Coordinates of N, CA and C and ligand atoms in Angstrom, one line a residue:
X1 N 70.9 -1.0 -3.5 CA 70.3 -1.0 -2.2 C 70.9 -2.3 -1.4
X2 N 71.2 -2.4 0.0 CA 71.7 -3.3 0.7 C 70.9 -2.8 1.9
X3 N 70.4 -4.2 2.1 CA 69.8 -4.5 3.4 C 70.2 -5.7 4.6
X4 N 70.2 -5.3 5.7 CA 71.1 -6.4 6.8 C 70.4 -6.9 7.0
X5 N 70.0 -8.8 7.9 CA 69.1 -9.1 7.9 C 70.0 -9.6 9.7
X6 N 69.3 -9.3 10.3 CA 70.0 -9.5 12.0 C 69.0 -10.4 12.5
X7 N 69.3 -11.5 12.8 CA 69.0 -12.8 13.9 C 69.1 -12.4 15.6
X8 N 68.8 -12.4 16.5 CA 69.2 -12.6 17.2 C 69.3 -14.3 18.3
X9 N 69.2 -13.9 20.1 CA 69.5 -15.2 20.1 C 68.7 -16.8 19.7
X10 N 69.4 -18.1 19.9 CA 69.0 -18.7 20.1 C 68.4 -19.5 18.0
X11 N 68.1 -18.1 17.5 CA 68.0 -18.7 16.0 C 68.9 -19.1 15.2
X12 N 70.5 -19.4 15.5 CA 71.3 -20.2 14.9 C 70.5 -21.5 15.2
X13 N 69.6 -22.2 16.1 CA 68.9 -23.5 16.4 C 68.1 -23.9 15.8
X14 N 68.0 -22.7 14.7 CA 66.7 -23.4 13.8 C 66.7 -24.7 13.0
X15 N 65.6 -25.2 13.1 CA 65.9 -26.7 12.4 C 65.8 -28.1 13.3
X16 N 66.0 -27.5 14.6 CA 66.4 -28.6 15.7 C 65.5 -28.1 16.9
X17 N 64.6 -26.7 16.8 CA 64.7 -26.0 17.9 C 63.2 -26.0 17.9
X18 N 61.9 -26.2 18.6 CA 61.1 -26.3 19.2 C 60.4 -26.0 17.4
X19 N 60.4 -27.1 17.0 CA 60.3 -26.8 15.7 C 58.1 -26.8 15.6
X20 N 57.6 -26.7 16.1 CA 56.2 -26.4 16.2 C 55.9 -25.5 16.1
X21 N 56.5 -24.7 16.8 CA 56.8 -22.9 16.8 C 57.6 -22.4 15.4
X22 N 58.5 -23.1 15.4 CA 59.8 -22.3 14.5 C 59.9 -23.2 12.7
X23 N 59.2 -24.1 12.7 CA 59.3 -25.0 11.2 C 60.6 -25.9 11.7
X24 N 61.1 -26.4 10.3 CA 62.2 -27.7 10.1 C 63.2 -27.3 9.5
X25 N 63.0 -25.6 9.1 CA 64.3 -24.9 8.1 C 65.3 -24.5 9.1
X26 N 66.6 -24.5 8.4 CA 67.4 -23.8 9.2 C 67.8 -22.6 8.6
X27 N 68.5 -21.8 10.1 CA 68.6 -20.7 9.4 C 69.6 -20.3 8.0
X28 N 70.5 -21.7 7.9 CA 70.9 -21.2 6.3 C 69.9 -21.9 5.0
X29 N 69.3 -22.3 5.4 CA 67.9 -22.8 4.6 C 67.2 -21.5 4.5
X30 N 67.3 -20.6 5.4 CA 66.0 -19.5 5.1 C 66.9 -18.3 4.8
X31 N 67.9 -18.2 5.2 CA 68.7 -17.0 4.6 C 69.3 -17.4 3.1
X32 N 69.3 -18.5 2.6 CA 69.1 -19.0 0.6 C 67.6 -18.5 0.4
X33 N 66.6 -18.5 0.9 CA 65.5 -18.3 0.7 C 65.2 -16.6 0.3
X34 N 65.9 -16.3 1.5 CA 65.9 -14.5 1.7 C 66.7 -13.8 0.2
X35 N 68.3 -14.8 0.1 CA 69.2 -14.2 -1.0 C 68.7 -14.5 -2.2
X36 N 67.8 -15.7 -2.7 CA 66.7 -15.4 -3.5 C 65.6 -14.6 -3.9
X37 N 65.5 -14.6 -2.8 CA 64.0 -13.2 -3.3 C 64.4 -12.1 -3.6
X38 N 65.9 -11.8 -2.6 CA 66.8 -10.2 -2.4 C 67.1 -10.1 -4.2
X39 N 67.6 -11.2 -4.9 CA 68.4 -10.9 -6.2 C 67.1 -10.7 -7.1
X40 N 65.8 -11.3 -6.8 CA 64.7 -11.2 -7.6 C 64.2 -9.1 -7.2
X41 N 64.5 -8.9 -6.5 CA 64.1 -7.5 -6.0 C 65.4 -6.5 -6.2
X42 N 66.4 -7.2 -6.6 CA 68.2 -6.6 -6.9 C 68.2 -5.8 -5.9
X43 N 68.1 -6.2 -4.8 CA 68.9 -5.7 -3.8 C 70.1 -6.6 -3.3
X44 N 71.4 -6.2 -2.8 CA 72.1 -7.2 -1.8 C 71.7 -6.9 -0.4
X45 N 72.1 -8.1 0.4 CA 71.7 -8.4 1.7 C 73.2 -8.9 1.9
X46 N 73.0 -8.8 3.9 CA 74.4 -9.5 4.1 C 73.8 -10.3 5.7
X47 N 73.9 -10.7 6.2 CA 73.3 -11.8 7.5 C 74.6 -11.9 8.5
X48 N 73.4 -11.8 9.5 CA 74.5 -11.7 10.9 C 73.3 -12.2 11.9
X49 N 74.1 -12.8 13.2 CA 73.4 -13.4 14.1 C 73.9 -13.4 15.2
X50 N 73.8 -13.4 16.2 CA 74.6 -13.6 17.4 C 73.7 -13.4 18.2
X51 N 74.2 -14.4 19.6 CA 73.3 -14.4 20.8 C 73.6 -13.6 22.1
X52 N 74.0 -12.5 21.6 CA 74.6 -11.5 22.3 C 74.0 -10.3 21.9
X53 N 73.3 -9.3 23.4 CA 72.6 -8.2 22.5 C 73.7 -7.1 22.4
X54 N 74.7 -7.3 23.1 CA 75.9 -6.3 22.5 C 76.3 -6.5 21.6
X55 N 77.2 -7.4 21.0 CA 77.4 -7.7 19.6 C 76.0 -7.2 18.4
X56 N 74.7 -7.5 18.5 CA 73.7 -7.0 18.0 C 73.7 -5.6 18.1
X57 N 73.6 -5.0 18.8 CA 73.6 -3.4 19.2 C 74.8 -2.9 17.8
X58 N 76.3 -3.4 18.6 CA 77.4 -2.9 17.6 C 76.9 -3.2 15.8
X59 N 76.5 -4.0 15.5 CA 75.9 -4.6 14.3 C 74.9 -3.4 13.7
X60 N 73.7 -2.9 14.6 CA 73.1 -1.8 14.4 C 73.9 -0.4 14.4
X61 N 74.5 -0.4 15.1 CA 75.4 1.2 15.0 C 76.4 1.1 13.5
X62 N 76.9 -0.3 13.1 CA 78.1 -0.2 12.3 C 77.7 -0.9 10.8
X63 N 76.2 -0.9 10.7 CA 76.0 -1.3 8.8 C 76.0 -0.1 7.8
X64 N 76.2 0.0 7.3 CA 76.3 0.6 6.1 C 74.9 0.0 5.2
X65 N 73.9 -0.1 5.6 CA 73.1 -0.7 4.7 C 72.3 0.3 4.2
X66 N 70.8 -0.1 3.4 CA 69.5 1.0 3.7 C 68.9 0.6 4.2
X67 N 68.9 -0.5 4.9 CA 68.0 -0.9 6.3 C 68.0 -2.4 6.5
X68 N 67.1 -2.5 7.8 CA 67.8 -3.7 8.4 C 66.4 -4.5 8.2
X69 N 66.3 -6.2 8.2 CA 65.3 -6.9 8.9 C 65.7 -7.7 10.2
X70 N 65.0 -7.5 11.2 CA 65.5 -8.0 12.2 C 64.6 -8.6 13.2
X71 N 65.0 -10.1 13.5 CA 64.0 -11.1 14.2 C 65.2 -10.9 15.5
X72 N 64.8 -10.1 16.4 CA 65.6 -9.4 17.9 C 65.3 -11.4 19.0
X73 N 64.5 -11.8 18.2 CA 64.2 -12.9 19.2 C 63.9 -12.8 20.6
X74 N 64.1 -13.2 21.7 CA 63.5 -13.3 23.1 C 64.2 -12.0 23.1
X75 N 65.1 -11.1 22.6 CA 65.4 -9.8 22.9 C 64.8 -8.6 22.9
X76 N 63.5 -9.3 21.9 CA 62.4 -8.3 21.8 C 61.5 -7.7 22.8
X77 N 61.4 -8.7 24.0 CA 60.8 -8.8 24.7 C 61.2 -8.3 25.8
X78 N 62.3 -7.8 26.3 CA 63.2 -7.7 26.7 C 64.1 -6.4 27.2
X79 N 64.4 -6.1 25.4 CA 65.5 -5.4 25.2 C 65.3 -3.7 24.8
X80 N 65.3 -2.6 25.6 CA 65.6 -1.5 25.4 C 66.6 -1.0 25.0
X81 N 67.8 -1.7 25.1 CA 69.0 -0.9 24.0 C 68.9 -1.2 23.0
X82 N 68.5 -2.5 22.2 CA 68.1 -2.7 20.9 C 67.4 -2.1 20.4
X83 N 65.9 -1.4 21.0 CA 65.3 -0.8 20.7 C 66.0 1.0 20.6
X84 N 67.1 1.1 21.2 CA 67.5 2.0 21.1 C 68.8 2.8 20.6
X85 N 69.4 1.4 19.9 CA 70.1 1.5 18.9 C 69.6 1.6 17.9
X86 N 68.2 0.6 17.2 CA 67.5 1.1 15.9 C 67.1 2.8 15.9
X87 N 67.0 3.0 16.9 CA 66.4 4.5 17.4 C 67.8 5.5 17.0
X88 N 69.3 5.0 17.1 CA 70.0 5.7 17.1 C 70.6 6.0 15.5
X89 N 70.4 5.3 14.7 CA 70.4 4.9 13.3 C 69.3 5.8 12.7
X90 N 69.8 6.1 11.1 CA 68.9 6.7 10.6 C 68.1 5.7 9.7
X91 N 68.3 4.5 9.8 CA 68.3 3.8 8.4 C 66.5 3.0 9.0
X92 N 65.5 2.8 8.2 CA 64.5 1.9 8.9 C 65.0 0.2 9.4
X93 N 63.9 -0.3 10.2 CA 63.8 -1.4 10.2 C 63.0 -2.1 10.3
X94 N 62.6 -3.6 10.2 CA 61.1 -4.2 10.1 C 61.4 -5.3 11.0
X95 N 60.7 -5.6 12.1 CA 61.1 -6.8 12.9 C 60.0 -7.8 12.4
X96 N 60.6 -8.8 12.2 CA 60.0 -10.2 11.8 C 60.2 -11.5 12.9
X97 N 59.1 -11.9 13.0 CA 59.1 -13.0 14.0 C 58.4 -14.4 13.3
X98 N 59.3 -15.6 13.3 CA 58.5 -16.7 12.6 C 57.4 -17.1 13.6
X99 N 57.3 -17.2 14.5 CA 55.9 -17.8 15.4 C 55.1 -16.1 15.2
X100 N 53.4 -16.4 15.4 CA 53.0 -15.9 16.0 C 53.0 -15.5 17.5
X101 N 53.6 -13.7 17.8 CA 53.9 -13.9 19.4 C 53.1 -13.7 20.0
X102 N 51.6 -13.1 19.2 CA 50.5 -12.9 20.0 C 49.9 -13.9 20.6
X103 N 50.0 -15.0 19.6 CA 49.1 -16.6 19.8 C 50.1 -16.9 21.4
X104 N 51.1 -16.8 21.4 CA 51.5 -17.5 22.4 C 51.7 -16.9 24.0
X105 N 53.2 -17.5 24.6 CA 52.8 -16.8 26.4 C 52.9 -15.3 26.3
X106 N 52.1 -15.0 26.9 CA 51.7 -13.0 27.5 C 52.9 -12.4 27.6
X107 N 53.9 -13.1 28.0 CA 55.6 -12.2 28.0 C 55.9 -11.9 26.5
X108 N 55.5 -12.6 25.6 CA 55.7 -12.1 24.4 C 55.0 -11.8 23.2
X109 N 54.1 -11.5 24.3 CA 52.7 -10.2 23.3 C 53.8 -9.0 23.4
X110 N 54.4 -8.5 23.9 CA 55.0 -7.2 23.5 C 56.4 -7.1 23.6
X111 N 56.5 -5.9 22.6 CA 58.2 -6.2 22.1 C 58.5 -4.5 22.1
X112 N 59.5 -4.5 23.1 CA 60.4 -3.1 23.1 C 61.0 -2.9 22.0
X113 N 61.5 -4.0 21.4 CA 61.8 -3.1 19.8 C 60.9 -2.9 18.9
X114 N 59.3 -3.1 18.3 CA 59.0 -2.7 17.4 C 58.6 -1.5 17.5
X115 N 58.5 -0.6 18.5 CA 58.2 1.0 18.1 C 59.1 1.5 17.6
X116 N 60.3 1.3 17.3 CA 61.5 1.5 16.9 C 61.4 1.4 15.3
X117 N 60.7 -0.1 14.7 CA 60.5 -0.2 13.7 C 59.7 0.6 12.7
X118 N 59.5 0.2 11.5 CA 58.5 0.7 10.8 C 57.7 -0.1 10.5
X119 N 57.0 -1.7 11.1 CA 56.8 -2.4 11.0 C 57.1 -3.6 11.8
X120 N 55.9 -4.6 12.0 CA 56.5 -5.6 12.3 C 55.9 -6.9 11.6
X121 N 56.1 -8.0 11.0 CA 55.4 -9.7 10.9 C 56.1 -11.0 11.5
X122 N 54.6 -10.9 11.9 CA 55.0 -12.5 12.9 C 54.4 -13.1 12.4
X123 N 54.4 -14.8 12.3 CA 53.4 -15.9 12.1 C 53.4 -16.5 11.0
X124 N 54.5 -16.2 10.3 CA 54.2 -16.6 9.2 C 55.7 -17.7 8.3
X125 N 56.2 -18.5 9.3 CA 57.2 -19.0 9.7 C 58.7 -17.8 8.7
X126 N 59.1 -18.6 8.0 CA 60.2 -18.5 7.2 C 59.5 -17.1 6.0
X127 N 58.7 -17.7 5.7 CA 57.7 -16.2 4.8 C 57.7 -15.0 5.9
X128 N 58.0 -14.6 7.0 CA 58.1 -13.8 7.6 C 58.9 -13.1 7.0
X129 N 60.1 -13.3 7.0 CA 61.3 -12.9 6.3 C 61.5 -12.2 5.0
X130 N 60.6 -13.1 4.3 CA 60.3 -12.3 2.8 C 59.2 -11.4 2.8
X131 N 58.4 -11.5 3.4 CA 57.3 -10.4 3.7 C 57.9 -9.1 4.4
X132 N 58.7 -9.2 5.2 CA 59.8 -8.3 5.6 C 61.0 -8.0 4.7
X133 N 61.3 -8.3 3.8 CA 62.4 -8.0 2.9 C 61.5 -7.5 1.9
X134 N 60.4 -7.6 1.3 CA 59.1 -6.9 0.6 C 59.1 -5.5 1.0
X135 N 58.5 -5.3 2.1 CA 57.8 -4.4 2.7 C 59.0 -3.5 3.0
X136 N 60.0 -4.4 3.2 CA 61.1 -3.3 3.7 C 61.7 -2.6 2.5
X137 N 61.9 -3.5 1.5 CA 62.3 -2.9 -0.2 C 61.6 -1.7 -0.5
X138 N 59.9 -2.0 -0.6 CA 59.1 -1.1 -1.0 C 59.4 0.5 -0.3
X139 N 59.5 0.3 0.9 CA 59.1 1.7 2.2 C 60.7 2.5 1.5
X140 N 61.6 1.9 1.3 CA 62.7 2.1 1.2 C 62.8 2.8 -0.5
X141 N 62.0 2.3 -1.2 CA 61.9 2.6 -3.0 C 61.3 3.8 -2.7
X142 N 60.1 3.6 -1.7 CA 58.8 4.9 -1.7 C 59.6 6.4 -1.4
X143 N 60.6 6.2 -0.6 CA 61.3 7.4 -0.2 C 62.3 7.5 -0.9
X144 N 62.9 7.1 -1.3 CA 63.8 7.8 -2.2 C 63.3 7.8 -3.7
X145 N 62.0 7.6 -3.8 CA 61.0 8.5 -5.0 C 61.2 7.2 -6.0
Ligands
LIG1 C1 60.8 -15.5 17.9 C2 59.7 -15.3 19.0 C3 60.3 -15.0 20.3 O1 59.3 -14.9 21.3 C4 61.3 -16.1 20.7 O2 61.9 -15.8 21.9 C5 62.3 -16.4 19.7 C6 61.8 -16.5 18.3 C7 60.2 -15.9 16.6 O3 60.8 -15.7 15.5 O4 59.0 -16.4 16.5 O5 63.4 -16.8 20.0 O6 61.4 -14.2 17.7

């Protein structure tokens, strides 16, 4: 099983970046995090990021995975072709957010990509990720029996 794990913008900053919200890891700090838990679950993963929701989009139309985790970032909030590229894929996805986005400003209580998903976790910084690589393993085990 191979799963994508898609960043979008602005989270290459992790580490440096309004770190109250986001922790002190960076994002290759938390993607070692992720390829440890993946090899404990023997799945591979492969990571991509870009602060571009076209490049993102093309990323969703062209994996080859069994599904994706994906922190869409301010794109979530935002973005209806993201939402409608996961839509155009058959493969699931779980969007993960390290802040809680409820706790914070009202523009990002709601996210055009997660009806797309089959899930979503926020709030739980860098553990978001693995709680979404979990959940996404499992949904993905459950169906193919
Ligand atoms: C975020 C939350 C978004 O509202 C924000 O725009 C981000 C990061 C998170 O992981 O908490 O860039 O997706």
């Amino acid at each position: 099983m191979k799963i994508t794990v898609i960043n979008g913008p602005n989270i290459n900053m992790l580490g440096k970046r309004e770190t109250n919200y986001y922790g002190d890891k960076t994002l290759e700090q938390i993607n070692s995090m992720i390829s440890e838990l993946a090899a404990v679950l023997c799945v591979k993963v492969d990571f991509f990021q870009s602060n571009s929701e076209g490049e993102i989009i093309d990323c969703i139309h062209n994996t080859d995975s069994d599904g994706m985790l994906i922190n869409p970032a301010a794109y979530s909030h935002t973005s209806i072709a993201i939402r409608d590229a996961i839509s155009s894929v058959t493969i699931p996805a779980v969007e993960v957010h390290l802040s809680n986005i409820f706790g914070r400003d009202e523009f990002r209580h709601h996210s055009y990509v997660a009806p797309a998903c089959i899930g979503q976790i926020s709030g739980f910084g860098a553990g978001s990720y693995l709680l979404g690589l979990r959940a996404l393993v499992e949904h993905i085990k459950g169906k193919k029996g």
